[in-house]
mmCIF file of C-alpha atoms and ligand atoms in Angstrom:
data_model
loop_
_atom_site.group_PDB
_atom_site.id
_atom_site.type_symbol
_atom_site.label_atom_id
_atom_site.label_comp_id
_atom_site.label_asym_id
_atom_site.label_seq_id
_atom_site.Cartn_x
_atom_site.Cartn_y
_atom_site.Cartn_z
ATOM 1 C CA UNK A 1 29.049 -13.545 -19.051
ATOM 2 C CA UNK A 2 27.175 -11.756 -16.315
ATOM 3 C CA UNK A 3 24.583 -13.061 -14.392
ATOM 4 C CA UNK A 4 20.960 -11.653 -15.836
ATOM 5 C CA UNK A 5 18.759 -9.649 -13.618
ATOM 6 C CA UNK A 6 15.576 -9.157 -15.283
ATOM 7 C CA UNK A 7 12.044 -6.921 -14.085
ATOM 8 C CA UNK A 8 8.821 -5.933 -15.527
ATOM 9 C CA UNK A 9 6.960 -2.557 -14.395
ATOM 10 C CA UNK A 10 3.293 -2.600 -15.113
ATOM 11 C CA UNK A 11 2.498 0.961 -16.572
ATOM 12 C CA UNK A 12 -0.574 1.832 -14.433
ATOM 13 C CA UNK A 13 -0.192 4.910 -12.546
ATOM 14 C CA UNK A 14 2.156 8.287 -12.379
ATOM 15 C CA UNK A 15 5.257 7.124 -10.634
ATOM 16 C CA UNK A 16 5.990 8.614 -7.321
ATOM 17 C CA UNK A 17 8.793 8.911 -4.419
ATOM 18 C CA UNK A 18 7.950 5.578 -3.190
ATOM 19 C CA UNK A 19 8.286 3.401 -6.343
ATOM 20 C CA UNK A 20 11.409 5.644 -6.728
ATOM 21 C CA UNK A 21 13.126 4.358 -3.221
ATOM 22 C CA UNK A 22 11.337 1.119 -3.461
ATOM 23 C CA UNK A 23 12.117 -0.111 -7.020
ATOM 24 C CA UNK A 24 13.756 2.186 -9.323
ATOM 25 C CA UNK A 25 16.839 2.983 -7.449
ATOM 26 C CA UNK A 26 17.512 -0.628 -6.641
ATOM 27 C CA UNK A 27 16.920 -1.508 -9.903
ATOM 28 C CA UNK A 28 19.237 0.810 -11.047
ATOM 29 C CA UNK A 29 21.867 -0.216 -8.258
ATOM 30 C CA UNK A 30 21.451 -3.621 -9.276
ATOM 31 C CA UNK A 31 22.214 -2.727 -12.848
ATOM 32 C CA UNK A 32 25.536 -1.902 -11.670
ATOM 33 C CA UNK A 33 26.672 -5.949 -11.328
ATOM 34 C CA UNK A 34 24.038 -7.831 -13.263
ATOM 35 C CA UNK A 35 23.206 -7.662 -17.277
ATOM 36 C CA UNK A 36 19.977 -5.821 -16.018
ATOM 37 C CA UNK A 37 17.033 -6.397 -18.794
ATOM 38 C CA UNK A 38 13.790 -3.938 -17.488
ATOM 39 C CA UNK A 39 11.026 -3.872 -19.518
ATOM 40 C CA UNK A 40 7.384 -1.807 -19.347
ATOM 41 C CA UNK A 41 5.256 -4.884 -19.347
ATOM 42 C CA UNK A 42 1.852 -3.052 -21.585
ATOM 43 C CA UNK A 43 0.635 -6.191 -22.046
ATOM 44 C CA UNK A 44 0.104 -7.250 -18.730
ATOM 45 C CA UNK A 45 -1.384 -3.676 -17.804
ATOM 46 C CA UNK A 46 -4.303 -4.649 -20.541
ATOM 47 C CA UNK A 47 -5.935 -6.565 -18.379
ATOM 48 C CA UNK A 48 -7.062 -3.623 -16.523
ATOM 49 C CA UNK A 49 -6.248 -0.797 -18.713
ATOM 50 C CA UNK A 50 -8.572 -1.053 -21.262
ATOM 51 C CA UNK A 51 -8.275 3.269 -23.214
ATOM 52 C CA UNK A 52 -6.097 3.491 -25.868
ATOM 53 C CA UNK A 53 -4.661 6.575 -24.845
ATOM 54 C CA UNK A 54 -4.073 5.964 -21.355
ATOM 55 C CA UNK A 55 -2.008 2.680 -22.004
ATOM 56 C CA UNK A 56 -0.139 4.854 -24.533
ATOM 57 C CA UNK A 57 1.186 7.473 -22.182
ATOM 58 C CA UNK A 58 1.147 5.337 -19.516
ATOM 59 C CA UNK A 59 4.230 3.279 -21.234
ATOM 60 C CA UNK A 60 5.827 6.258 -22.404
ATOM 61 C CA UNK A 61 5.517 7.763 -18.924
ATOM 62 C CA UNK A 62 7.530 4.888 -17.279
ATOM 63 C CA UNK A 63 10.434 4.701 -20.274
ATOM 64 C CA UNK A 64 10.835 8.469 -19.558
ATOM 65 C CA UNK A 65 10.842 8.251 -15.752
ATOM 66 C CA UNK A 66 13.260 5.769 -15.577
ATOM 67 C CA UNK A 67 15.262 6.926 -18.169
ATOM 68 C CA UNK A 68 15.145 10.152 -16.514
ATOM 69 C CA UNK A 69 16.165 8.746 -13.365
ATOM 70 C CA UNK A 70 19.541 7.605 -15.087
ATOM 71 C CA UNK A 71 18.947 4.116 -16.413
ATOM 72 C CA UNK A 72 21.766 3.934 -18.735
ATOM 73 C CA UNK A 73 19.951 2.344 -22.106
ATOM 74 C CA UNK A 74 24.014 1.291 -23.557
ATOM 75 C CA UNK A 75 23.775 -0.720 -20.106
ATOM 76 C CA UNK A 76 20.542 -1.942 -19.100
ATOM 77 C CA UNK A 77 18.381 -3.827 -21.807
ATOM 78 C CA UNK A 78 15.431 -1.328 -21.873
ATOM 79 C CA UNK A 79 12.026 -2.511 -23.450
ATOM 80 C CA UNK A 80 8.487 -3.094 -24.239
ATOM 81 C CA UNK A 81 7.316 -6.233 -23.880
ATOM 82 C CA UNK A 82 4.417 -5.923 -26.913
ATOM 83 C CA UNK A 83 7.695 -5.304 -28.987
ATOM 84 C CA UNK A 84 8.823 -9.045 -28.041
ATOM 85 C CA UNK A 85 6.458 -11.347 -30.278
ATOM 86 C CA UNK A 86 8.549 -14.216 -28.830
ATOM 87 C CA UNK A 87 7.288 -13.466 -25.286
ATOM 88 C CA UNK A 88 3.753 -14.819 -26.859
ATOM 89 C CA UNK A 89 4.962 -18.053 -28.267
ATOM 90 C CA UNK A 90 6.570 -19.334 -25.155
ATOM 91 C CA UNK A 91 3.280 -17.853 -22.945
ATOM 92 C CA UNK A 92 1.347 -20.881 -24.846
ATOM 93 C CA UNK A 93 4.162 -23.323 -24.336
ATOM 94 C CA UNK A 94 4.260 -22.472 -20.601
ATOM 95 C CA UNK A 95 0.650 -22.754 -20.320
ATOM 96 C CA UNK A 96 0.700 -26.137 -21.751
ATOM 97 C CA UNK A 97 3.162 -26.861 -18.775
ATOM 98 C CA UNK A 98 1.278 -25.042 -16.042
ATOM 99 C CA UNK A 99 -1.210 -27.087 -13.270
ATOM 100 C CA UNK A 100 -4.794 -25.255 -13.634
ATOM 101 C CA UNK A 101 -4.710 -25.657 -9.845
ATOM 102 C CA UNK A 102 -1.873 -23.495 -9.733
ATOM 103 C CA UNK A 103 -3.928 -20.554 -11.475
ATOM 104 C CA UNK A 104 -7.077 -21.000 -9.538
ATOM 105 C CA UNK A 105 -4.584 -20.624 -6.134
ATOM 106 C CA UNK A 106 -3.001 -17.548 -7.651
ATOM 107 C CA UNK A 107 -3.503 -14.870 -5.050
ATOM 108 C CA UNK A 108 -4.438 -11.853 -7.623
ATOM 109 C CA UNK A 109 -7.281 -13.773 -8.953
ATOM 110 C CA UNK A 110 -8.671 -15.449 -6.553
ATOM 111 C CA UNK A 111 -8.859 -12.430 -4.548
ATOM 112 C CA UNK A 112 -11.322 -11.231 -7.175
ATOM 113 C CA UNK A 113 -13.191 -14.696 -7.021
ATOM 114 C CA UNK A 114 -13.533 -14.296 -2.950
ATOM 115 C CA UNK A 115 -14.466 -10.298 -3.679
ATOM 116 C CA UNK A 116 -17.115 -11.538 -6.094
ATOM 117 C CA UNK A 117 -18.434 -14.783 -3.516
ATOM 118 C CA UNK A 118 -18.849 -11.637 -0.730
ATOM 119 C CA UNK A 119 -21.162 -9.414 -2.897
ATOM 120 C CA UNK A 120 -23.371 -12.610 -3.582
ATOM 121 C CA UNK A 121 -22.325 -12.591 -7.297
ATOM 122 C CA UNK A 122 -21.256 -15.079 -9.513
ATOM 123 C CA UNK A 123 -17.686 -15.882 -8.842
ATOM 124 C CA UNK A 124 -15.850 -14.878 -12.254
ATOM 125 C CA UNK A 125 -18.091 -11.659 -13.160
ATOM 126 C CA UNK A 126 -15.912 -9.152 -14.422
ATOM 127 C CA UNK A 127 -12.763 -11.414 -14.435
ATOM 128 C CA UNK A 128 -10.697 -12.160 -17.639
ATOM 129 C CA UNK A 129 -9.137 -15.136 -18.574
ATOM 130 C CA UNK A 130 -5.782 -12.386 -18.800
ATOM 131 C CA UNK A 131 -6.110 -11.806 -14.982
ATOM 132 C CA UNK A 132 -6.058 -15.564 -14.981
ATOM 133 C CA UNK A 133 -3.088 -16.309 -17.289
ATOM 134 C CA UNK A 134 -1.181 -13.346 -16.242
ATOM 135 C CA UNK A 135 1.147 -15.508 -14.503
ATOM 136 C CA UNK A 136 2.195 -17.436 -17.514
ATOM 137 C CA UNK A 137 2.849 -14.534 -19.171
ATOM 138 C CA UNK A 138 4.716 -13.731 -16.772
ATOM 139 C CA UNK A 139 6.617 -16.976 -16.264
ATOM 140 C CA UNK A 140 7.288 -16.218 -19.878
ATOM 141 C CA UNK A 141 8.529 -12.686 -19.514
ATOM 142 C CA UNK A 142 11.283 -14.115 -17.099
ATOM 143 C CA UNK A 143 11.852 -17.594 -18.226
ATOM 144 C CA UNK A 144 12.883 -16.029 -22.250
ATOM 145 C CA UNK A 145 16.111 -14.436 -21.496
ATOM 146 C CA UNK A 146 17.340 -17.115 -19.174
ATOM 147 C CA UNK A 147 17.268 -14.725 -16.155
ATOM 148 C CA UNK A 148 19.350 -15.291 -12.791
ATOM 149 C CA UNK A 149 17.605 -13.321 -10.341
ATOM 150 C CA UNK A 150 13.989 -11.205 -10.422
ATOM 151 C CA UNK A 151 13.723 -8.209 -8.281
ATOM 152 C CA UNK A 152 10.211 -7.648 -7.329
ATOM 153 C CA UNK A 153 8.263 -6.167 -4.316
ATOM 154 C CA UNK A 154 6.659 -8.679 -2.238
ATOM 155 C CA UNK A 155 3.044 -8.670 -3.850
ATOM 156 C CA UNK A 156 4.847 -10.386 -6.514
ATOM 157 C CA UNK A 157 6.549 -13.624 -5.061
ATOM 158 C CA UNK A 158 3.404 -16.535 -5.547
ATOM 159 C CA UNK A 159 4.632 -15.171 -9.151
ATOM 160 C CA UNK A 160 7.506 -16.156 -9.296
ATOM 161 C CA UNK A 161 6.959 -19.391 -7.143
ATOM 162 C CA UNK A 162 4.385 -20.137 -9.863
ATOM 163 C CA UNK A 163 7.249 -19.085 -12.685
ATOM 164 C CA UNK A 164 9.635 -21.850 -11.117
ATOM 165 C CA UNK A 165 7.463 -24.440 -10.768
ATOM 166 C CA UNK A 166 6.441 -24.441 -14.195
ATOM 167 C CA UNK A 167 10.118 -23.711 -15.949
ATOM 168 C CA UNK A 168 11.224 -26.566 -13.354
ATOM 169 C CA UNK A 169 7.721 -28.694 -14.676
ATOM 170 C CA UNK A 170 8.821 -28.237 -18.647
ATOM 171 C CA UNK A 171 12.840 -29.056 -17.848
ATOM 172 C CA UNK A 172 11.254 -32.269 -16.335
ATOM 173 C CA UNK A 173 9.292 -33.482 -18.970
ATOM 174 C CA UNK A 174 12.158 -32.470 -21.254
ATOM 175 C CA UNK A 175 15.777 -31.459 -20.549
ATOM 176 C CA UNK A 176 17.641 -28.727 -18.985
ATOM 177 C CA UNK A 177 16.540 -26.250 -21.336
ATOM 178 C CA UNK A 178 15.510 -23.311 -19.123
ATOM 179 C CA UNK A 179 17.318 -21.292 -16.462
ATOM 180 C CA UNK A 180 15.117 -21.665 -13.199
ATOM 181 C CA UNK A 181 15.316 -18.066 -11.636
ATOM 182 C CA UNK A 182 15.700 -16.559 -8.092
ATOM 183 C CA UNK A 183 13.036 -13.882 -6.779
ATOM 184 C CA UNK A 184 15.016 -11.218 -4.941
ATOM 185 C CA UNK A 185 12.182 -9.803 -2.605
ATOM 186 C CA UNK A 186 12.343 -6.194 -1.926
ATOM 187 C CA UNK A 187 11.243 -5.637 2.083
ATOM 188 C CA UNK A 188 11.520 -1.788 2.023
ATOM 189 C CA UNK A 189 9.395 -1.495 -0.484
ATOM 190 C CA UNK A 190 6.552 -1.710 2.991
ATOM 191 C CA UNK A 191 8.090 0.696 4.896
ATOM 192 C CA UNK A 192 7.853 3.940 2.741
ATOM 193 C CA UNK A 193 5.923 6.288 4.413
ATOM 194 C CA UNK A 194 2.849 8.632 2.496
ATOM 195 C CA UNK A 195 1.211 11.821 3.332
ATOM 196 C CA UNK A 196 -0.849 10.447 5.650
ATOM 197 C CA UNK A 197 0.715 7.762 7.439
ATOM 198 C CA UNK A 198 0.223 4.992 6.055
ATOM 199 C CA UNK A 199 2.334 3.031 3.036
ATOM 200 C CA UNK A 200 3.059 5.369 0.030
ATOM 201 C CA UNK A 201 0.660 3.797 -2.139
ATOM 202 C CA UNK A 202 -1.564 5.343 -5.187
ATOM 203 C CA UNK A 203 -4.738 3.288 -4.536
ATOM 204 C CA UNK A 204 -4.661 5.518 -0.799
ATOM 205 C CA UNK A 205 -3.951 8.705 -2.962
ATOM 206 C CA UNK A 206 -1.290 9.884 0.000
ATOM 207 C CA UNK A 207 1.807 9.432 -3.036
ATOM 208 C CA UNK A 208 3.909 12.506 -3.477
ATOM 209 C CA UNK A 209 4.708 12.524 -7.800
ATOM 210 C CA UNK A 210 8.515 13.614 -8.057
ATOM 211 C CA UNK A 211 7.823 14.295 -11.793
ATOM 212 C CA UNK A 212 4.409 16.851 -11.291
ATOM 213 C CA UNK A 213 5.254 20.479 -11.415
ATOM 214 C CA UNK A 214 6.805 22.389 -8.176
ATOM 215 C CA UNK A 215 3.464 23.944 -6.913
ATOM 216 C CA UNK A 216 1.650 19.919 -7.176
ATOM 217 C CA UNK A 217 4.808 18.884 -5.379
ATOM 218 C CA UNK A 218 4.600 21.726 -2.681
ATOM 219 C CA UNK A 219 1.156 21.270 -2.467
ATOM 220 C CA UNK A 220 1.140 17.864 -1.104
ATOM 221 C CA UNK A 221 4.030 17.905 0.976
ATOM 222 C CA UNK A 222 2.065 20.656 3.157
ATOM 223 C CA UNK A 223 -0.552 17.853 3.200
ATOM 224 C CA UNK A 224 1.532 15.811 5.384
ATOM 225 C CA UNK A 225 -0.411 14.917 8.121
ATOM 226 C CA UNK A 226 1.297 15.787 11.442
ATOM 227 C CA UNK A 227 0.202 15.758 15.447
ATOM 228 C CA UNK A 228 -0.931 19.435 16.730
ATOM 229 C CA UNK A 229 2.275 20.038 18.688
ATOM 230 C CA UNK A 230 3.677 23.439 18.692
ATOM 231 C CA UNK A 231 6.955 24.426 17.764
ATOM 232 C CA UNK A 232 8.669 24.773 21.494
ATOM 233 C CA UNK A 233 7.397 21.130 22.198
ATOM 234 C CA UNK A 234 9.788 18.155 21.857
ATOM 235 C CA UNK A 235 8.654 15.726 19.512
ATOM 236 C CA UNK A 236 9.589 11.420 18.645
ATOM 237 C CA UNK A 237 11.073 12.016 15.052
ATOM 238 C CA UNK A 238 10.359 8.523 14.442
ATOM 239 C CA UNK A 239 6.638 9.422 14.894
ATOM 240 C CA UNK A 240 6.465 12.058 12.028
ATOM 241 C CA UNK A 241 5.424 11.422 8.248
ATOM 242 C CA UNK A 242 7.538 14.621 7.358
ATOM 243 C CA UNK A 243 11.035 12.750 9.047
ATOM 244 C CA UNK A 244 10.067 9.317 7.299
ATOM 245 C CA UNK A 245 10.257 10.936 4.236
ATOM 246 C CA UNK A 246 12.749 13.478 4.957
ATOM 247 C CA UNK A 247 15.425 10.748 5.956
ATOM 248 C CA UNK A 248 15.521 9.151 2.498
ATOM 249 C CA UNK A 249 16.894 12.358 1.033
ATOM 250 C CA UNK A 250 18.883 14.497 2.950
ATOM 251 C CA UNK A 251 22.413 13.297 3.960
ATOM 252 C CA UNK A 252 23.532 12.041 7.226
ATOM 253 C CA UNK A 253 24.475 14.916 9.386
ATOM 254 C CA UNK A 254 21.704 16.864 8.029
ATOM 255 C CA UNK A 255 19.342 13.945 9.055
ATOM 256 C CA UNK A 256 21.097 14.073 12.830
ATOM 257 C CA UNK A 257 20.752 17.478 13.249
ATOM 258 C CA UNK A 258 17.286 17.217 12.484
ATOM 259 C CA UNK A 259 16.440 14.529 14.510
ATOM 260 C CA UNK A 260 18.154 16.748 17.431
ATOM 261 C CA UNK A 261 16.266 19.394 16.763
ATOM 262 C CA UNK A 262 12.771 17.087 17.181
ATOM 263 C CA UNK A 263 13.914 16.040 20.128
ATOM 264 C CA UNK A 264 14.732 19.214 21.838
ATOM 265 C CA UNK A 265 11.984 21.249 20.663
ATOM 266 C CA UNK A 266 12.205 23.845 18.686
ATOM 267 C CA UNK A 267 11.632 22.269 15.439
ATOM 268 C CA UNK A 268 7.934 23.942 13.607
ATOM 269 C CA UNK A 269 6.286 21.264 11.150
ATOM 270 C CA UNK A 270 5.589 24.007 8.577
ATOM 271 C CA UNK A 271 9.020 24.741 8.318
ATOM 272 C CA UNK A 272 10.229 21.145 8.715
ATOM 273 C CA UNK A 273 7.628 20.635 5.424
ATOM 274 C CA UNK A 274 9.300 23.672 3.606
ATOM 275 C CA UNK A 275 12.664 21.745 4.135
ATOM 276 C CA UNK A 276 11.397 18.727 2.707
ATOM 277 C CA UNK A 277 9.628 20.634 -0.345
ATOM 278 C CA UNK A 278 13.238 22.160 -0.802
ATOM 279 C CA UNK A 279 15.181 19.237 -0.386
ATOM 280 C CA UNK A 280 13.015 17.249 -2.748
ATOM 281 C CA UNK A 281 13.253 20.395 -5.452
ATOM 282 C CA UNK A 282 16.634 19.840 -4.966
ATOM 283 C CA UNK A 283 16.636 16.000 -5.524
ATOM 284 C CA UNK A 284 14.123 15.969 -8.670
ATOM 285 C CA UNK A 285 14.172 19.086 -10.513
ATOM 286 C CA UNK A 286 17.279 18.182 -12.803
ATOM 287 C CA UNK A 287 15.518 14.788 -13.636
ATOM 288 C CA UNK A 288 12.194 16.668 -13.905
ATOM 289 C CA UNK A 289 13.250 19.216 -16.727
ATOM 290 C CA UNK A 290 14.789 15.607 -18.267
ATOM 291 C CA UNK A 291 11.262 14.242 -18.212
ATOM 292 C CA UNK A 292 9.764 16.633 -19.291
ATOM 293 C CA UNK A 293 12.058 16.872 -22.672
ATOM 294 C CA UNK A 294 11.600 13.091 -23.303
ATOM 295 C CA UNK A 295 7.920 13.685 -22.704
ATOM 296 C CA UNK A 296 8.300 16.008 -25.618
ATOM 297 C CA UNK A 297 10.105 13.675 -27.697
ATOM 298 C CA UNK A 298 8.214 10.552 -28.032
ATOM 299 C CA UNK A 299 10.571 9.826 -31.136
ATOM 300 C CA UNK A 300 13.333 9.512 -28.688
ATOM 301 C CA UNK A 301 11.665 7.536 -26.809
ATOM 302 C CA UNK A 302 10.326 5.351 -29.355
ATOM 303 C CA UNK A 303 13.876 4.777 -30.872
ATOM 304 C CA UNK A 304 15.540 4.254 -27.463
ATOM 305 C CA UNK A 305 12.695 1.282 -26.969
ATOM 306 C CA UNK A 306 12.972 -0.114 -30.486
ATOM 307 C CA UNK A 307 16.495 -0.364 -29.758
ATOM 308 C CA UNK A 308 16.258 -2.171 -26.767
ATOM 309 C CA UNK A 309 13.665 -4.530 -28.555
ATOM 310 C CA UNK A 310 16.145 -5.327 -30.473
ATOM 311 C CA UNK A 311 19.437 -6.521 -28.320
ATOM 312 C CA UNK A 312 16.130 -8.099 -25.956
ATOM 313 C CA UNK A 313 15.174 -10.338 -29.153
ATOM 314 C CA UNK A 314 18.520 -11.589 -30.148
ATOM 315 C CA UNK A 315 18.357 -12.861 -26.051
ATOM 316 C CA UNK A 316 14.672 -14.227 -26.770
ATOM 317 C CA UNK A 317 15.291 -15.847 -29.508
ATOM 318 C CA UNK A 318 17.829 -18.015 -28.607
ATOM 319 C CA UNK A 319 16.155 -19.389 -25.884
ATOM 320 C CA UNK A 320 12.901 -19.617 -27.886
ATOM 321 C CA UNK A 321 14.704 -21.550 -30.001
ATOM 322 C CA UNK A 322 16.112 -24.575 -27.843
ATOM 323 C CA UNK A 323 12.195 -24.231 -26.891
ATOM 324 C CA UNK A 324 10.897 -25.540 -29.820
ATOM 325 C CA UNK A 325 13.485 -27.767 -30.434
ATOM 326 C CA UNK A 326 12.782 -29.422 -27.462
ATOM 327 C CA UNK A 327 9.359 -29.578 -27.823
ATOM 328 C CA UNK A 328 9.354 -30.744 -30.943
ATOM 329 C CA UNK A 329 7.711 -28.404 -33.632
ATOM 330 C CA UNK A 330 8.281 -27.805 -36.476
ATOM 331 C CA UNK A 331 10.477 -24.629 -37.882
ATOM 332 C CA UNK A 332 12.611 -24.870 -35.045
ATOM 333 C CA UNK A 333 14.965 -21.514 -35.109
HETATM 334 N N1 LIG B 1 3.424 -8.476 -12.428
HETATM 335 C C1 LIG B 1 4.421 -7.464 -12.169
HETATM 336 C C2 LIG B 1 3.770 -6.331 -11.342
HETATM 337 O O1 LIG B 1 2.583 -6.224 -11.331
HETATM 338 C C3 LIG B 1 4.993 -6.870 -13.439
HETATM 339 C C4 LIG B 1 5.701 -7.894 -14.253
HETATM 340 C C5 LIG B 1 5.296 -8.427 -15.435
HETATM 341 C C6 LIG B 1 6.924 -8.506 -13.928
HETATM 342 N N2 LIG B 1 6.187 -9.305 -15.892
HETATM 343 C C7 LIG B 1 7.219 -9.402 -14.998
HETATM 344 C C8 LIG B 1 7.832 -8.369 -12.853
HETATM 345 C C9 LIG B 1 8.372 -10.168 -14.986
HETATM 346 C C10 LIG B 1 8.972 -9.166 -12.858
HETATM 347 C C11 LIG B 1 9.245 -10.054 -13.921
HETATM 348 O O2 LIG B 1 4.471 -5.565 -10.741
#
């Protein structure tokens, strides 16, 4: 059998270019060699998400963008995690196997802690004891299927430090009972450039949304922040937002003769931004009108997940069973 590759995307915000050339497509490359299981982890966005209808179309928005994007659901084990009760019962387990210390070091909430300690207030206001289990139910998210390797960005590796040393802390105390996974640490995910510079990121609102109509799309890409030089002037190509951006699209030559062009002089940002715009129509609109129709068609989208639920739990429990075998309680499945 194939090795298992296994990731979680936390539905919080519209996806946009850079979560497309910084996780999706490698996911979906990866998908080509490993039993790929990808699942929208809801649970994990409650901790912050707390309107009904925003977690809602939130989750549906990320099964439609990715299946949009060509994730093959006959391929790649495509999911919600609410719709996996198992993922709960081994959460508890784990925690019964994870150091406290371990949580209180976790850099996500202890972030918060320090944030709190700055503003002179006491050091948990505001903080839920989910932000400070989310690792375990994470841990348990990975450690249920017997996954291989984890492809995550680099905010997430402490996670899946944390994840080992607690699936390598219960096959201590017991047997080998769980696979102990690899993180595979995406590094590009850094270098993606936004409008303005700096990392495509939501929380700097410089993100350009593949899936917004044409105008939103052509609206920001003329927001690209450039330098003032005019078109005669040569210009570093390596120094423009509108290149960084333009390089991950268009194909080689095209990408030469551009970067020519910079360097000569000659080249006029507006019309270097209109290329872009064109090239990215060009890229997304296919997968756009696809969106869009699974948008629509929540039923689809519904059945699509249900089905991957399904194949998911047959995984799940399995493993959950040599769990509670090993643990010893009762009912063991
Ligand atoms: N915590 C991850 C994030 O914020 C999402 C996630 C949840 C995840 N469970 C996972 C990623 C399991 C990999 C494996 O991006």
């Amino acid at each position: 059998m194939r090795q298992i590759a296994l990731t979680g995307i936390k539905p919080t915000g519209q996806p946009h270019i850079g979560n497309y050339l910084g996780m999706i497509k490698p996911a979906l490359e990866l998908a080509e060699d490993y039993q790929a299981l990808y699942f929208i982890a809801d649970y994990h966005a409650l901790t912050t998400v707390k309107d009904k209808k925003e977690l809602t179309d939130l989750t549906y928005q990320v099964a439609a963008t990715w299946l949009a994007l060509g994730l093959d659901p006959e391929r790649v084990i495509f999911y919600r995690q609410s719709d996996i009760p198992e993922v709960f019962e081994l959460s508890w387990v784990l925690s019964c196997f994870t150091s406290k210390g371990l949580l209180n070091r976790a850099h996500a909430y202890k972030t918060l802690i320090d944030e709190n300690i700055a503003e002179g207030r006491e050091e948990d206001k505001g903080i839920n004891a989910g932000l400070y289990t989310y690792p375990v139910l994470m841990a348990a998210d990975i450690l249920l299927f017997g996954t291989h390797i984890v492809p995550v960005g680099f905010d997430q590796k402490q996670h899946l430090e944390i994840t080992r040393d607690v699936a390598l802390a219960f096959n201590n105390n017991y047997r080998e009972v769980l696979v102990v996974p690899e993180a595979v640490i995406r590094k590009e995910v850094m270098t993606i450039t936004g409008l303005d510079g700096r990392k495509m990121s939501k929380s700097y609102n410089n993100v350009v949304p593949f899936f917004a109509p044409s105008n939103e799309v052509r609206k920001k890409v003329m927001r690209i922040v450039t330098d003032s030089k005019r078109p005669e002037e040569p210009k570093d190509p390596d120094a423009c937002n509108i290149y960084a951006i333009y390089k991950h699209f268009a194909d080689a030559d095209a990408i030469a003769e551009k970067r020519q062009l910079y360097l000569d002089g000659g080249l006029a940002y507006g019309d270097m931004k209109n290329e872009l715009y064109v090239l990215l129509e060009a890229t997304f609109s296919a997968q756009r009108e696809r969106y869009n129709a699974l948008m629509d068609n929540r039923a689809e989208l519904e059945k699509v997940l249900q089905e991957g639920a399904e194949k998911a739990r047959y995984i799940a429990k399995r493993v959950l069973g040599k769990v509670r075998k090993a643990v010893g309680v009762t009912g063991s499945r």
